[in-house]
Amino acid sequence: MPVILEDTRNQCVPIKYSESNNFLFKIFYYKNRLSIEAFHALTDGYGCEVFLNTLAAQYLRLLGHKISCGGSVLDITEKPKKEELEDSFLKNATKGAKASRSKPNVYHRKGEKLPAFCSHVILGYMPVDKIKELCKKYNCTITEFFTAVLTEIFIDFQKKEEKKQKEISIQVPVNARNQFKNETLRNFSVCYSVRTDPTLGDYTFEEIVRQVSLYLRYINNPKTLGAMFASNIKLEAFPLMRVIPLVIKDLAIGISYALTAESTTTALFTNLGKVTLPADMYEFVESCILMPSPGLLNGGRMGAVSVGNTFTVAVANCYNDTDIEREFFRRLVELGIPVQIESNLF
């Protein structure tokens, strides 16, 4: 069994096998909050959602409540389906296709770094109906809208610094299950980079929304995804990689990530979407939170999810300054969205 741990102030610290009986995930509790953290190679946000909601449903049953199965709550009396264990990257990779990996370095909003494995976490709770009203006004999805808000913030930050202007790149993870219609619970998400070049001139917010919207709708298709999968698994299938000792591969991957992983990304916005639960479970769920791990360079790494009429944006920051989060939520309020703030800051 995995170890159940009391929650801590700093989330997403490295997983130590000894802490969790060699599992690649950890389970936490704090008062009425239940949380899990997972190694991304094991699963993605959707897989975590299904596991956590199934766990929460079983917890409620043990308390004497009658909770049905359905939505993102699995029936634990059933055997896992073959499709749930599928490696969908390998299955859906387009043979011979290639996606470019080369991207220029982009702007980063930097500051005084927090100590290792420490992070600022700020949560913003908002009504879904108010967000949808704004999205209808700008003719965009919720993900497109928040990506545009984040893009505009970094454009304005960079202007004030009076340096050579670089591109702004917001990383947007997508659930590839929506394109390939499968049921895998393993990791099956990929990231698009939504880039905006401030050297082309000034942008209105409407222009940013339109650019973000057009790009994501153009690129998010099975052909592009299949090429991305093929490029990702090409290195894994390289014969030499199979004979290199694991300790050397781990070291090389760690060094590569530290040097290049976030140099082409200004920030991240990931939206898990609407959580669907059995009808008899909603009364016990106040909100859901998706918190990305803090980055090495990215001050703004944001995860969003909604349940009922509550939309939550969680911001993980590796810097002592909180100007990104403050400006982000300030602009939402300015646009007419009421925001309730919660934080691990004292």
Short mmCIF file of C-alpha atoms in Angstrom, two decimals:
data_model
loop_
_atom_site.label_atom_id
_atom_site.label_comp_id
_atom_site.label_asym_id
_atom_site.label_seq_id
_atom_site.Cartn_x
_atom_site.Cartn_y
_atom_site.Cartn_z
CA MET A 1 0.00 0.00 0.00
CA PRO A 2 1.17 3.58 -0.61
CA VAL A 3 1.81 5.66 2.49
CA ILE A 4 -0.83 8.27 3.40
CA LEU A 5 0.89 11.52 4.38
CA GLU A 6 -0.26 14.69 6.12
CA ASP A 7 -0.13 17.56 3.62
CA THR A 8 2.75 20.05 3.70
CA ARG A 9 3.17 23.71 2.88
CA ASN A 10 5.33 22.96 -0.16
CA GLN A 11 3.82 20.75 -2.84
CA CYS A 12 5.41 18.74 -5.63
CA VAL A 13 8.80 18.11 -4.05
CA PRO A 14 10.76 15.19 -5.57
CA ILE A 15 9.18 11.80 -4.93
CA LYS A 16 11.35 9.54 -2.77
CA TYR A 17 10.61 5.85 -3.14
CA SER A 18 11.22 5.30 0.57
CA GLU A 19 8.38 7.71 1.46
CA SER A 20 5.76 5.92 -0.62
CA ASN A 21 6.70 2.22 -0.62
CA ASN A 22 8.17 2.56 -4.13
CA PHE A 23 5.01 4.02 -5.69
CA LEU A 24 5.37 6.86 -8.21
CA PHE A 25 2.63 8.86 -6.52
CA LYS A 26 1.89 10.25 -3.06
CA ILE A 27 -1.42 10.69 -1.24
CA PHE A 28 -1.95 13.60 1.17
CA TYR A 29 -4.69 14.83 3.48
CA TYR A 30 -5.32 18.12 5.30
CA LYS A 31 -8.59 18.58 7.22
CA ASN A 32 -11.26 18.01 4.55
CA ARG A 33 -8.81 18.14 1.62
CA LEU A 34 -7.58 15.02 -0.16
CA SER A 35 -4.67 15.32 -2.62
CA ILE A 36 -2.40 13.21 -4.78
CA GLU A 37 0.86 13.99 -6.53
CA ALA A 38 2.07 11.83 -9.41
CA PHE A 39 5.19 11.44 -11.50
CA HIS A 40 4.22 12.62 -15.00
CA ALA A 41 5.61 9.53 -16.74
CA LEU A 42 3.03 7.51 -14.79
CA THR A 43 -0.05 9.51 -15.76
CA ASP A 44 -1.33 13.00 -16.57
CA GLY A 45 -3.95 15.34 -15.12
CA TYR A 46 -6.86 13.27 -16.39
CA GLY A 47 -5.42 10.04 -14.97
CA CYS A 48 -4.88 11.79 -11.63
CA GLU A 49 -8.46 13.09 -11.73
CA VAL A 50 -9.90 9.60 -12.22
CA PHE A 51 -7.72 8.07 -9.51
CA LEU A 52 -8.37 10.83 -6.97
CA ASN A 53 -12.14 10.93 -7.54
CA THR A 54 -12.40 7.14 -7.34
CA LEU A 55 -10.41 7.26 -4.08
CA ALA A 56 -12.61 10.05 -2.68
CA ALA A 57 -15.77 8.13 -3.61
CA GLN A 58 -14.55 5.04 -1.78
CA TYR A 59 -13.63 7.17 1.26
CA LEU A 60 -17.19 8.53 1.34
CA ARG A 61 -18.58 4.99 1.10
CA LEU A 62 -16.48 3.96 4.10
CA LEU A 63 -18.08 6.86 5.99
CA GLY A 64 -21.49 5.33 5.25
CA HIS A 65 -22.59 7.36 2.22
CA LYS A 66 -24.06 5.73 -0.88
CA ILE A 67 -21.93 6.85 -3.84
CA SER A 68 -22.54 5.60 -7.37
CA CYS A 69 -19.95 5.04 -10.09
CA GLY A 70 -19.77 7.09 -13.27
CA GLY A 71 -18.08 10.15 -14.71
CA SER A 72 -14.51 10.13 -13.38
CA VAL A 73 -15.33 7.59 -10.63
CA LEU A 74 -14.44 4.01 -11.60
CA ASP A 75 -16.09 0.86 -10.28
CA ILE A 76 -13.37 -0.72 -8.14
CA THR A 77 -15.14 -4.12 -8.22
CA GLU A 78 -14.47 -4.37 -11.97
CA LYS A 79 -11.19 -5.50 -13.50
CA PRO A 80 -9.25 -2.77 -15.30
CA LYS A 81 -10.00 -2.56 -19.01
CA LYS A 82 -7.23 -3.36 -21.46
CA GLU A 83 -7.67 0.13 -22.94
CA GLU A 84 -6.89 1.80 -19.59
CA LEU A 85 -3.36 0.38 -19.64
CA GLU A 86 -2.64 1.23 -23.28
CA ASP A 87 0.46 3.17 -24.36
CA SER A 88 -1.47 5.57 -26.59
CA PHE A 89 1.62 7.51 -27.67
CA LEU A 90 3.02 4.38 -29.32
CA LYS A 91 -0.33 3.36 -30.79
CA ASN A 92 -1.12 6.74 -32.37
CA ALA A 93 2.33 7.87 -33.52
CA THR A 94 2.45 8.54 -37.25
CA LYS A 95 5.18 6.39 -38.76
CA GLY A 96 7.81 8.48 -40.53
CA ALA A 97 6.34 11.83 -39.46
CA LYS A 98 8.50 14.41 -37.69
CA ALA A 99 7.73 17.48 -35.62
CA SER A 100 10.31 20.23 -35.18
CA ARG A 101 11.84 20.49 -31.71
CA SER A 102 13.94 23.59 -32.40
CA LYS A 103 12.52 26.76 -30.82
CA PRO A 104 14.21 30.06 -29.87
CA ASN A 105 14.62 31.17 -26.26
CA VAL A 106 11.85 33.39 -24.93
CA TYR A 107 11.17 36.00 -22.25
CA HIS A 108 11.12 35.04 -18.55
CA ARG A 109 9.94 37.14 -15.63
CA LYS A 110 12.66 36.46 -13.06
CA GLY A 111 13.21 37.43 -9.44
CA GLU A 112 14.66 36.22 -6.17
CA LYS A 113 14.49 32.43 -6.12
CA LEU A 114 12.86 30.62 -3.20
CA PRO A 115 14.92 27.89 -1.47
CA ALA A 116 15.03 24.52 -3.24
CA PHE A 117 11.74 22.57 -3.15
CA CYS A 118 9.82 25.57 -1.80
CA SER A 119 7.06 27.29 -3.75
CA HIS A 120 4.39 29.95 -3.45
CA VAL A 121 0.95 28.53 -4.15
CA ILE A 122 -1.96 30.90 -4.74
CA LEU A 123 -5.47 29.67 -5.57
CA GLY A 124 -8.17 31.77 -7.20
CA TYR A 125 -11.79 30.57 -7.01
CA MET A 126 -14.19 32.00 -9.62
CA PRO A 127 -17.76 31.37 -10.83
CA VAL A 128 -17.86 29.40 -14.08
CA ASP A 129 -20.90 31.28 -15.42
CA LYS A 130 -19.10 34.66 -15.23
CA ILE A 131 -16.11 33.24 -17.12
CA LYS A 132 -18.36 31.79 -19.83
CA GLU A 133 -20.01 35.18 -20.30
CA LEU A 134 -16.62 36.77 -21.05
CA CYS A 135 -15.58 33.91 -23.34
CA LYS A 136 -18.80 34.35 -25.30
CA LYS A 137 -18.03 38.06 -25.64
CA TYR A 138 -14.55 37.34 -27.06
CA ASN A 139 -15.68 34.27 -29.04
CA CYS A 140 -13.13 31.94 -27.45
CA THR A 141 -12.84 28.93 -25.16
CA ILE A 142 -11.92 29.19 -21.48
CA THR A 143 -8.38 27.91 -22.16
CA GLU A 144 -7.90 30.41 -24.99
CA PHE A 145 -9.17 33.26 -22.81
CA PHE A 146 -6.85 32.61 -19.85
CA THR A 147 -3.87 31.96 -22.14
CA ALA A 148 -4.50 35.37 -23.73
CA VAL A 149 -4.68 37.08 -20.31
CA LEU A 150 -1.37 35.50 -19.33
CA THR A 151 0.23 36.47 -22.64
CA GLU A 152 -0.82 40.12 -22.26
CA ILE A 153 0.62 40.25 -18.74
CA PHE A 154 4.06 39.11 -19.86
CA ILE A 155 4.05 41.46 -22.84
CA ASP A 156 3.43 44.36 -20.44
CA PHE A 157 6.07 43.14 -17.94
CA GLN A 158 8.72 42.91 -20.66
CA LYS A 159 7.93 46.41 -22.01
CA LYS A 160 8.56 47.94 -18.58
CA GLU A 161 11.97 46.27 -18.32
CA GLU A 162 13.20 48.16 -21.42
CA LYS A 163 15.28 45.24 -22.68
CA LYS A 164 15.51 43.64 -26.10
CA GLN A 165 12.02 42.27 -26.68
CA LYS A 166 11.73 38.47 -26.94
CA GLU A 167 8.81 36.26 -27.85
CA ILE A 168 6.27 35.31 -25.18
CA SER A 169 5.56 31.58 -25.18
CA ILE A 170 2.74 30.08 -23.10
CA GLN A 171 2.86 26.31 -22.85
CA VAL A 172 -0.62 24.79 -23.13
CA PRO A 173 -0.91 21.05 -22.37
CA VAL A 174 -3.78 19.28 -24.13
CA ASN A 175 -5.54 15.99 -23.44
CA ALA A 176 -4.88 13.95 -26.59
CA ARG A 177 -7.74 11.60 -25.68
CA ASN A 178 -10.13 14.20 -27.10
CA GLN A 179 -8.64 13.71 -30.58
CA PHE A 180 -8.13 9.95 -30.53
CA LYS A 181 -11.14 8.87 -28.45
CA ASN A 182 -9.43 6.35 -26.22
CA GLU A 183 -9.68 5.35 -22.55
CA THR A 184 -6.06 5.12 -21.45
CA LEU A 185 -5.29 6.20 -17.89
CA ARG A 186 -1.57 6.41 -18.61
CA ASN A 187 0.02 9.71 -19.56
CA PHE A 188 -1.48 10.91 -22.85
CA SER A 189 -1.02 14.67 -22.86
CA VAL A 190 1.22 16.86 -25.00
CA CYS A 191 2.12 20.54 -24.91
CA TYR A 192 1.64 23.24 -27.51
CA SER A 193 3.60 26.49 -27.36
CA VAL A 194 1.46 29.55 -28.06
CA ARG A 195 3.95 32.22 -29.12
CA THR A 196 3.46 35.99 -29.49
CA ASP A 197 6.13 38.30 -30.92
CA PRO A 198 6.02 41.80 -29.33
CA THR A 199 8.49 43.17 -31.87
CA LEU A 200 5.70 43.12 -34.46
CA GLY A 201 3.97 46.00 -32.69
CA ASP A 202 1.44 46.67 -29.95
CA TYR A 203 -1.44 44.26 -29.42
CA THR A 204 -4.92 44.91 -28.13
CA PHE A 205 -6.36 42.22 -25.86
CA GLU A 206 -8.84 41.33 -28.60
CA GLU A 207 -5.95 40.73 -31.02
CA ILE A 208 -4.17 38.48 -28.53
CA VAL A 209 -7.34 36.45 -27.91
CA ARG A 210 -7.88 36.00 -31.65
CA GLN A 211 -4.26 34.99 -32.28
CA VAL A 212 -4.25 32.46 -29.43
CA SER A 213 -7.62 31.07 -30.50
CA LEU A 214 -6.71 30.67 -34.17
CA TYR A 215 -3.37 29.01 -33.37
CA LEU A 216 -4.75 26.43 -30.92
CA ARG A 217 -7.65 25.53 -33.21
CA TYR A 218 -5.32 25.19 -36.19
CA ILE A 219 -2.64 23.07 -34.53
CA ASN A 220 -4.74 20.78 -32.31
CA ASN A 221 -5.46 17.93 -34.74
CA PRO A 222 -4.55 14.23 -35.10
CA LYS A 223 -1.96 14.89 -37.83
CA THR A 224 0.08 17.31 -35.70
CA LEU A 225 -0.26 15.15 -32.61
CA GLY A 226 0.76 11.99 -34.47
CA ALA A 227 3.95 13.70 -35.66
CA MET A 228 4.69 14.92 -32.13
CA PHE A 229 4.25 11.40 -30.75
CA ALA A 230 6.58 10.00 -33.42
CA SER A 231 9.30 12.53 -32.56
CA ASN A 232 8.96 11.81 -28.85
CA ILE A 233 9.22 8.02 -29.15
CA LYS A 234 12.01 8.12 -31.75
CA LEU A 235 14.68 8.65 -29.08
CA GLU A 236 13.16 5.94 -26.90
CA ALA A 237 13.35 3.45 -29.78
CA PHE A 238 16.96 4.34 -30.71
CA PRO A 239 18.98 1.07 -30.32
CA LEU A 240 21.89 2.74 -28.46
CA MET A 241 19.50 4.00 -25.77
CA ARG A 242 18.61 0.44 -24.82
CA VAL A 243 22.18 -0.48 -23.87
CA ILE A 244 23.17 2.71 -21.99
CA PRO A 245 22.98 2.09 -18.19
CA LEU A 246 19.93 3.66 -16.54
CA VAL A 247 22.01 5.74 -14.11
CA ILE A 248 23.76 7.46 -17.06
CA LYS A 249 20.46 8.08 -18.87
CA ASP A 250 18.92 9.57 -15.71
CA LEU A 251 21.92 11.88 -15.26
CA ALA A 252 21.86 13.00 -18.92
CA ILE A 253 18.12 13.67 -18.85
CA GLY A 254 18.45 15.64 -15.61
CA ILE A 255 21.24 17.84 -17.00
CA SER A 256 19.38 18.37 -20.28
CA TYR A 257 16.20 19.40 -18.46
CA ALA A 258 18.04 21.83 -16.17
CA LEU A 259 19.75 23.52 -19.14
CA THR A 260 16.99 23.66 -21.76
CA ALA A 261 13.55 22.55 -20.52
CA GLU A 262 12.07 25.97 -19.71
CA SER A 263 14.29 28.21 -21.84
CA THR A 264 11.66 28.12 -24.62
CA THR A 265 8.66 28.60 -22.31
CA THR A 266 7.62 31.81 -20.54
CA ALA A 267 4.80 30.27 -18.50
CA LEU A 268 2.31 27.41 -18.48
CA PHE A 269 -1.48 27.28 -18.45
CA THR A 270 -3.14 23.88 -18.25
CA ASN A 271 -6.90 23.43 -18.02
CA LEU A 272 -8.22 20.02 -16.97
CA GLY A 273 -11.73 21.16 -17.78
CA LYS A 274 -14.98 20.19 -16.09
CA VAL A 275 -14.85 17.36 -13.56
CA THR A 276 -17.83 15.01 -13.92
CA LEU A 277 -18.92 13.11 -10.82
CA PRO A 278 -21.83 10.81 -9.95
CA ALA A 279 -24.91 12.87 -9.05
CA ASP A 280 -24.87 11.65 -5.42
CA MET A 281 -21.26 12.80 -4.88
CA TYR A 282 -21.52 16.52 -5.77
CA GLU A 283 -22.89 17.53 -2.36
CA PHE A 284 -19.64 16.41 -0.72
CA VAL A 285 -17.28 18.24 -3.12
CA GLU A 286 -16.60 21.92 -2.49
CA SER A 287 -13.96 22.43 -5.22
CA CYS A 288 -11.24 20.71 -7.21
CA ILE A 289 -7.66 21.94 -7.66
CA LEU A 290 -5.08 21.14 -10.34
CA MET A 291 -1.67 22.40 -9.28
CA PRO A 292 1.31 22.10 -11.64
CA SER A 293 4.75 21.64 -10.16
CA PRO A 294 6.78 24.85 -9.74
CA GLY A 295 9.25 25.46 -12.56
CA LEU A 296 12.94 26.31 -12.70
CA LEU A 297 12.47 29.54 -14.68
CA ASN A 298 8.70 29.90 -15.02
CA GLY A 299 7.20 32.17 -12.39
CA GLY A 300 3.71 31.60 -13.75
CA ARG A 301 2.72 27.95 -13.93
CA MET A 302 -1.03 27.69 -13.72
CA GLY A 303 -3.44 24.79 -13.49
CA ALA A 304 -7.21 25.16 -13.86
CA VAL A 305 -10.19 22.87 -13.25
CA SER A 306 -13.89 23.29 -12.51
CA VAL A 307 -16.56 21.39 -10.64
CA GLY A 308 -20.13 22.62 -10.46
CA ASN A 309 -20.01 26.41 -10.80
CA THR A 310 -16.58 26.76 -9.17
CA PHE A 311 -13.57 27.31 -11.43
CA THR A 312 -10.19 27.19 -9.68
CA VAL A 313 -6.85 28.47 -10.98
CA ALA A 314 -3.79 27.34 -9.01
CA VAL A 315 -0.50 29.21 -9.48
CA ALA A 316 2.83 27.61 -8.53
CA ASN A 317 5.74 30.06 -8.30
CA CYS A 318 9.42 29.32 -7.70
CA TYR A 319 10.18 33.02 -7.04
CA ASN A 320 9.71 35.10 -3.91
CA ASP A 321 7.82 37.81 -5.85
CA THR A 322 4.13 37.26 -6.53
CA ASP A 323 3.63 40.04 -9.09
CA ILE A 324 2.58 37.59 -11.84
CA GLU A 325 -0.25 36.09 -9.77
CA ARG A 326 -1.30 39.47 -8.41
CA GLU A 327 -1.52 41.02 -11.89
CA PHE A 328 -3.29 37.95 -13.31
CA PHE A 329 -6.08 37.95 -10.73
CA ARG A 330 -6.28 41.75 -10.73
CA ARG A 331 -7.01 41.76 -14.46
CA LEU A 332 -9.68 39.10 -14.07
CA VAL A 333 -11.44 41.24 -11.46
CA GLU A 334 -11.05 44.24 -13.77
CA LEU A 335 -12.78 42.24 -16.53
CA GLY A 336 -15.71 41.51 -14.20
CA ILE A 337 -14.84 38.08 -12.73
CA PRO A 338 -15.03 37.95 -8.90
CA VAL A 339 -12.06 36.06 -7.40
CA GLN A 340 -11.64 34.53 -3.94
CA ILE A 341 -7.96 34.04 -3.03
CA GLU A 342 -6.34 31.30 -0.93
CA SER A 343 -2.59 30.81 -0.41
CA ASN A 344 0.12 28.89 1.43
CA LEU A 345 1.84 32.21 2.20
CA PHE A 346 1.92 33.35 5.81
#
